[in-house]
Short mmCIF file of C-alpha atoms in Angstrom, two decimals:
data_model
loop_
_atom_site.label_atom_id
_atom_site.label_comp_id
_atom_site.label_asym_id
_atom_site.label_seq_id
_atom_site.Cartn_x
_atom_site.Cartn_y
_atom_site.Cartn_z
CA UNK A 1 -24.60 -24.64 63.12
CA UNK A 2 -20.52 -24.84 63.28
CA UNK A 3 -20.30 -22.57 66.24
CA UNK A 4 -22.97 -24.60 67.71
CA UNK A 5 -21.78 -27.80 67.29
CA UNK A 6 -25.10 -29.34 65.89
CA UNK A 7 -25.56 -30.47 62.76
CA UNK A 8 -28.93 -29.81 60.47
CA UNK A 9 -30.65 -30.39 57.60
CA UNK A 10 -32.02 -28.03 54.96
CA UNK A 11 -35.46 -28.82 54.05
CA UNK A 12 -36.36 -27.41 50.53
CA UNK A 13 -40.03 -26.17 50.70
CA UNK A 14 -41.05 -28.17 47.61
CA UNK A 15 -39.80 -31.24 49.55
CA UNK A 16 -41.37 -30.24 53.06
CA UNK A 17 -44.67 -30.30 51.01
CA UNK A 18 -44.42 -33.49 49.00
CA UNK A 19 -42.04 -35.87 50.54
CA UNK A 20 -41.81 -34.85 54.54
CA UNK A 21 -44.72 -36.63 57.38
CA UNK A 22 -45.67 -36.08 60.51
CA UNK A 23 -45.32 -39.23 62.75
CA UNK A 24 -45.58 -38.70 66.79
CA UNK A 25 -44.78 -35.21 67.34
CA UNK A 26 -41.66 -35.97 64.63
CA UNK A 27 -41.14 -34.67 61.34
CA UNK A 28 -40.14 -37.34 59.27
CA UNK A 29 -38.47 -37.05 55.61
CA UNK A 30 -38.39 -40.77 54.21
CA UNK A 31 -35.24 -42.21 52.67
CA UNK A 32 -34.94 -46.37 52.05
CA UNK A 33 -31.28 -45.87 53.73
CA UNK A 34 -31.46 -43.30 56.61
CA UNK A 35 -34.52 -41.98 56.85
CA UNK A 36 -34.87 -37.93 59.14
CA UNK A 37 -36.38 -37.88 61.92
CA UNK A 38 -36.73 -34.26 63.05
CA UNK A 39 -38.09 -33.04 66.58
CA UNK A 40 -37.45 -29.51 65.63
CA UNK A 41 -37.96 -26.85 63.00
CA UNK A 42 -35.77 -23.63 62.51
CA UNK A 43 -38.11 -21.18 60.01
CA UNK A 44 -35.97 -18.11 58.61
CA UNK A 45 -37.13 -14.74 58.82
CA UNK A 46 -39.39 -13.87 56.18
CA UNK A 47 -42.25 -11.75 55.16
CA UNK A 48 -44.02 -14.00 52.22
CA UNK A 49 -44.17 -17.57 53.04
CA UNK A 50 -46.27 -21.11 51.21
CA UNK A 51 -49.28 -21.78 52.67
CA UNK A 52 -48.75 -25.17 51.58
CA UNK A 53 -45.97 -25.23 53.95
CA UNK A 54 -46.81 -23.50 57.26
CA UNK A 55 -49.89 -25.56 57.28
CA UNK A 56 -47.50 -28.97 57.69
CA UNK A 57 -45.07 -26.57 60.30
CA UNK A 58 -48.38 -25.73 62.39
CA UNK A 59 -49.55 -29.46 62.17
CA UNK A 60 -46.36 -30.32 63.06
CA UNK A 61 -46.75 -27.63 66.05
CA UNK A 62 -49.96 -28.90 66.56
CA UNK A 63 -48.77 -32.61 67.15
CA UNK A 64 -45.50 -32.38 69.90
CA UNK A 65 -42.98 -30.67 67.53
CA UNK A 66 -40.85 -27.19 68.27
CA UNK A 67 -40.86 -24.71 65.73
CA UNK A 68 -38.12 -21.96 66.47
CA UNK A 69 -38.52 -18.57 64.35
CA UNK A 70 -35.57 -16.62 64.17
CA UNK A 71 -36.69 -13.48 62.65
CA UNK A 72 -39.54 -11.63 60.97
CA UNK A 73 -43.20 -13.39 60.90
CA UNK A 74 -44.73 -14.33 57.76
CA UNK A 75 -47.62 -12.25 57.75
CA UNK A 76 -48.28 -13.22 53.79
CA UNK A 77 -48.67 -15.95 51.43
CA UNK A 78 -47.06 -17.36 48.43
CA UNK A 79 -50.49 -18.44 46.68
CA UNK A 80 -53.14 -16.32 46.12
CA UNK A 81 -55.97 -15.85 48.40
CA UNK A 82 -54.32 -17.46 51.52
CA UNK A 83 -53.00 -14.39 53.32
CA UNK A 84 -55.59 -14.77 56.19
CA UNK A 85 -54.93 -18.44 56.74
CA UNK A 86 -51.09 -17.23 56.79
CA UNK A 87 -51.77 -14.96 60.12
CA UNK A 88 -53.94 -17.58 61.49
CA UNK A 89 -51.55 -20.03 61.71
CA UNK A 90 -49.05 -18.08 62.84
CA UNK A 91 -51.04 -16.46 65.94
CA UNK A 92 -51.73 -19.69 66.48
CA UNK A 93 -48.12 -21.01 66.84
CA UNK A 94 -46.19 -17.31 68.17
CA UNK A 95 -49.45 -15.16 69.22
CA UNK A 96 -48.89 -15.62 72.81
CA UNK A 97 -45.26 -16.53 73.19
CA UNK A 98 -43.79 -15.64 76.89
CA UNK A 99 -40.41 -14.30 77.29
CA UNK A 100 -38.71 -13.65 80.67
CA UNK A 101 -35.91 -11.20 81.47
CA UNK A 102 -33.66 -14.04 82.31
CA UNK A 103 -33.39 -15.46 78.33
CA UNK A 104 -33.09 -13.58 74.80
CA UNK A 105 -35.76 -15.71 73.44
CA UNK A 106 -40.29 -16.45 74.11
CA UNK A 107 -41.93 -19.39 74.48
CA UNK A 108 -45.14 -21.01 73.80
CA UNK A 109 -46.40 -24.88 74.50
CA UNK A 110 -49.21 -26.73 73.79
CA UNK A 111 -50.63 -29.54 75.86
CA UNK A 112 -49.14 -32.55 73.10
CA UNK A 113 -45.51 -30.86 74.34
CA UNK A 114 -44.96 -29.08 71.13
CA UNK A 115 -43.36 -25.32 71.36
CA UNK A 116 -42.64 -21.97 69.49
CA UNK A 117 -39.61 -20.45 69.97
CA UNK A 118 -39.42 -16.76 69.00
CA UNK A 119 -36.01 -15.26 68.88
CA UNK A 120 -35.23 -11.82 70.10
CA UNK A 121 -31.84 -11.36 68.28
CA UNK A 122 -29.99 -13.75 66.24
CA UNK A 123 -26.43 -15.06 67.06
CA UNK A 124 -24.93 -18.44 68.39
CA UNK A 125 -25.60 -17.90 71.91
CA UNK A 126 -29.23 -17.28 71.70
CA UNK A 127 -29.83 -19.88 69.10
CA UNK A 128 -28.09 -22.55 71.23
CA UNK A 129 -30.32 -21.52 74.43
CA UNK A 130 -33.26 -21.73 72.40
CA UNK A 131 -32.33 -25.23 71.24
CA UNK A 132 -31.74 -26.60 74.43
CA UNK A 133 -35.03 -25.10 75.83
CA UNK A 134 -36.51 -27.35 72.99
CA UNK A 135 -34.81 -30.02 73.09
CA UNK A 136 -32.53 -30.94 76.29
CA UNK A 137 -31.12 -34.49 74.93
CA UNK A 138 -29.58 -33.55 71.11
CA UNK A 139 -27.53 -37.03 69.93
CA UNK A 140 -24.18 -35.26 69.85
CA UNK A 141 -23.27 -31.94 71.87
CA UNK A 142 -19.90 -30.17 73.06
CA UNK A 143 -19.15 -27.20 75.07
CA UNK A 144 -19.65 -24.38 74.17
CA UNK A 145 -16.09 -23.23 72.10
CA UNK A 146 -15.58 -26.43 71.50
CA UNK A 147 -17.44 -27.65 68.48
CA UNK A 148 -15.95 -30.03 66.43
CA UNK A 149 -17.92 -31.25 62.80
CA UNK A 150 -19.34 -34.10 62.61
CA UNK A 151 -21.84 -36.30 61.08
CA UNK A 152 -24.23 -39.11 62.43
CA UNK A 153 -25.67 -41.93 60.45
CA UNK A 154 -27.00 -45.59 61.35
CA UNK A 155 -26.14 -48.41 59.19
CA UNK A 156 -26.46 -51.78 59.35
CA UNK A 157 -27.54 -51.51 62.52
CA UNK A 158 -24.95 -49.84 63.89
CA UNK A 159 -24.76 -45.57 64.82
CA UNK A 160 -21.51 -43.86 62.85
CA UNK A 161 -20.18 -40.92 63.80
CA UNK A 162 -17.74 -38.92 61.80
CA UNK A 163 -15.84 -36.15 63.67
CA UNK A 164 -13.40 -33.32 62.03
CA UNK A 165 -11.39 -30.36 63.87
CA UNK A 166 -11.18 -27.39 61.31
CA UNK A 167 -10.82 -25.07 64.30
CA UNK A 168 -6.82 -24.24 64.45
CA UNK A 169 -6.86 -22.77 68.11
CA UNK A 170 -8.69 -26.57 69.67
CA UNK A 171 -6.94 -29.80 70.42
CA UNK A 172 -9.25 -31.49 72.48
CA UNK A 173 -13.04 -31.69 72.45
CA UNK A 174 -15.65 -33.82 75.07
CA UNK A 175 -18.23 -34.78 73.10
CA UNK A 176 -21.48 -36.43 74.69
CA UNK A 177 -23.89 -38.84 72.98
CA UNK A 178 -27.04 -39.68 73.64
CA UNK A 179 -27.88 -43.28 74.36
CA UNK A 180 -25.30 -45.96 76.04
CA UNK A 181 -22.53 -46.73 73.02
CA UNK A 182 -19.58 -49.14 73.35
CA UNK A 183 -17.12 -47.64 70.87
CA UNK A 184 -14.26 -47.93 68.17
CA UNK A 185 -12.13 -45.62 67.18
CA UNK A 186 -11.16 -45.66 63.48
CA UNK A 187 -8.50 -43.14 62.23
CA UNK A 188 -8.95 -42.60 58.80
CA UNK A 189 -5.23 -41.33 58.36
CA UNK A 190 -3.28 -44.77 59.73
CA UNK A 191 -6.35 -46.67 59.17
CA UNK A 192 -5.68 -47.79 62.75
CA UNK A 193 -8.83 -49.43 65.10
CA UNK A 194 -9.36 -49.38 68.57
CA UNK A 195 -11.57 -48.91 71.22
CA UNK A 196 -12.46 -45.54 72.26
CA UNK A 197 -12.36 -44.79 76.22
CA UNK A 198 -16.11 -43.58 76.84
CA UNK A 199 -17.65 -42.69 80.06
CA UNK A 200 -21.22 -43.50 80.60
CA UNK A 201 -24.15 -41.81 82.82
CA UNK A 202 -27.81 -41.17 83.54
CA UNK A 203 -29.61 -38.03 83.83
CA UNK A 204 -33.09 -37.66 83.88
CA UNK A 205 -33.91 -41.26 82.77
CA UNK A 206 -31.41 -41.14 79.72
CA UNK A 207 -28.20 -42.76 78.88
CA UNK A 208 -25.17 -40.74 77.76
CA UNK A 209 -21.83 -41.58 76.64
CA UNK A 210 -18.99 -39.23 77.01
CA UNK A 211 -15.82 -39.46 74.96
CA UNK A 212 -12.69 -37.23 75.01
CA UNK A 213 -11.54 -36.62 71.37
CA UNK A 214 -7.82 -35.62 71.11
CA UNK A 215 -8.01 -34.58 67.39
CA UNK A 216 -5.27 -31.86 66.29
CA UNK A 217 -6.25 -29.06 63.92
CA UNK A 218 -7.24 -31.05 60.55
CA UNK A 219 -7.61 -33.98 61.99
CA UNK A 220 -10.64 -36.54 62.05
CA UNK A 221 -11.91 -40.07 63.45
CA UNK A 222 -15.12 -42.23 63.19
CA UNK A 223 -16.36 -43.31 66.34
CA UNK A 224 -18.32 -46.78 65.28
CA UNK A 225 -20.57 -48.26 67.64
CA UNK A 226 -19.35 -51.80 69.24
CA UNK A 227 -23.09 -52.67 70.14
CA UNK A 228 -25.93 -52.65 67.70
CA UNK A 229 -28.89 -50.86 67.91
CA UNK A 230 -31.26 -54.02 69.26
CA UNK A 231 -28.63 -54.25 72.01
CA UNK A 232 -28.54 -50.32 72.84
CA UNK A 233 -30.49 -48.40 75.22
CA UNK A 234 -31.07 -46.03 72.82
CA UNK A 235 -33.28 -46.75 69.39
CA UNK A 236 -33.81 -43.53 68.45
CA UNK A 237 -32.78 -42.05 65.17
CA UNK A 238 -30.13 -38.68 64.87
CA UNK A 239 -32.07 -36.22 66.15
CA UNK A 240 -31.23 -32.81 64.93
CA UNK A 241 -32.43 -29.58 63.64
CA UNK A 242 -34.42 -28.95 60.44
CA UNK A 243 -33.88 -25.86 58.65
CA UNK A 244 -37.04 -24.91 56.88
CA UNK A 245 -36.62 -22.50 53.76
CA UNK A 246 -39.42 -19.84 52.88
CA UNK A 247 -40.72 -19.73 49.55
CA UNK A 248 -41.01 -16.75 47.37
CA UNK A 249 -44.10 -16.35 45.52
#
């Protein structure tokens, strides 16, 4: 996720079972002050996996969500008994995934838009292809090599964004956001504020905001929106990876 610039969160599998939704193709993990939203899964290679939990994953296939596998297929489950509903689900999701000389990774969609991604090896390039075949329109992205960390919340009606350069060799990043943000630029070391110099466009039907970040090795900024979110053209929430843990039996 550092090389790749995107940040993620780990789903534990008790709390995929009891606490995470489905909600319009989304996977949605409650929280009173910033609820996830997540539009895709990453599963771990594994052998043995919960039913319990690749039942929500394949719902979540089921209903408009991407599910991205980056290794070995559960082919067995974590409760007794359920082994056959284990391979069921998961022919169901990967069984007929296409791949093409042209990319390192297979592909299978459903007619609600959701898609199974199955990797055919594992490293930063691949992963970030397979991402982007998910899900073109991530709320922060760099170039490639030039990843910075960061972190995206909403509060108070207003989208935060924390940004950190930990990589000695950059200087300079571009980093583009989804939706249409007027923005301030916070430094956290001279507790200076000003407006940030962001360049906005429109592909496909979405807003974007570009802003050049001149941060120096072990340096950071927030970036704090100017606009609320009534007022922006984008009302989404962060959209970003979940990582899905198997469980052991």
């Amino acid at each position: 996720a550092v090389d790749l610039g995107r940040d993620y969160t780990f789903l534990h599998p008790e709390v995929l079972d009891a606490k995470c939704r489905i909600e319009a193709g989304r996977l949605v993990l409650p929280n009173r002050i910033h609820p996830g939203r997540f539009s895709v899964l990453i599963l771990p290679g594994h052998k043995t996996m919960s039913w319990s939990n690749l039942k929500k994953i394949e719902a979540f296939y089921q209903q408009g969500g991407c599910v991205i596998a980056t290794g070995h297929l559960p082919s067995k489950s974590a409760e007794f008994g359920h082994d056959p509903e284990v391979q069921r689900a998961i022919d169901a999701m990967f069984g007929e995934t296409v791949g093409t000389a042209s990319t390192s990774f297979a592909t299978r969609r459903n007619a609600r838009g959701g898609c199974a991604i199955r990797l055919g090896a594992l490293n930063a390039d691949v992963l970030r292809g397979a991402l982007d075949a998910a899900r073109p329109d991530f709320d922060v992205t760099f170039p490639p090599g030039a990843a910075l960390r960061y972190i995206h919340k909403t509060a108070n009606g207003r989208h935060l964004f924390f940004f950190a350069n930990l990589n000695p060799r950059l200087t300079e990043s571009v980093v583009t956001l989804r939706g249409r943000h007027e923005l301030q630029a916070w430094d956290p070391h001279t507790g200076s504020i000003g407006p940030a110099e962001c360049l906005h466009a429109t592909r496909k039907g979405r807003d974007f905001t570009e802003v050049v970040l001149k941060l120096p090795h072990l340096k950071s900024v927030f970036l704090i929106s100017a606009n609320n979110l009534s007022a922006s053209r984008d009302k989404t929430a962060p959209a970003r990876p979940a990582l899905s843990a198997p469980k052991n039996p």
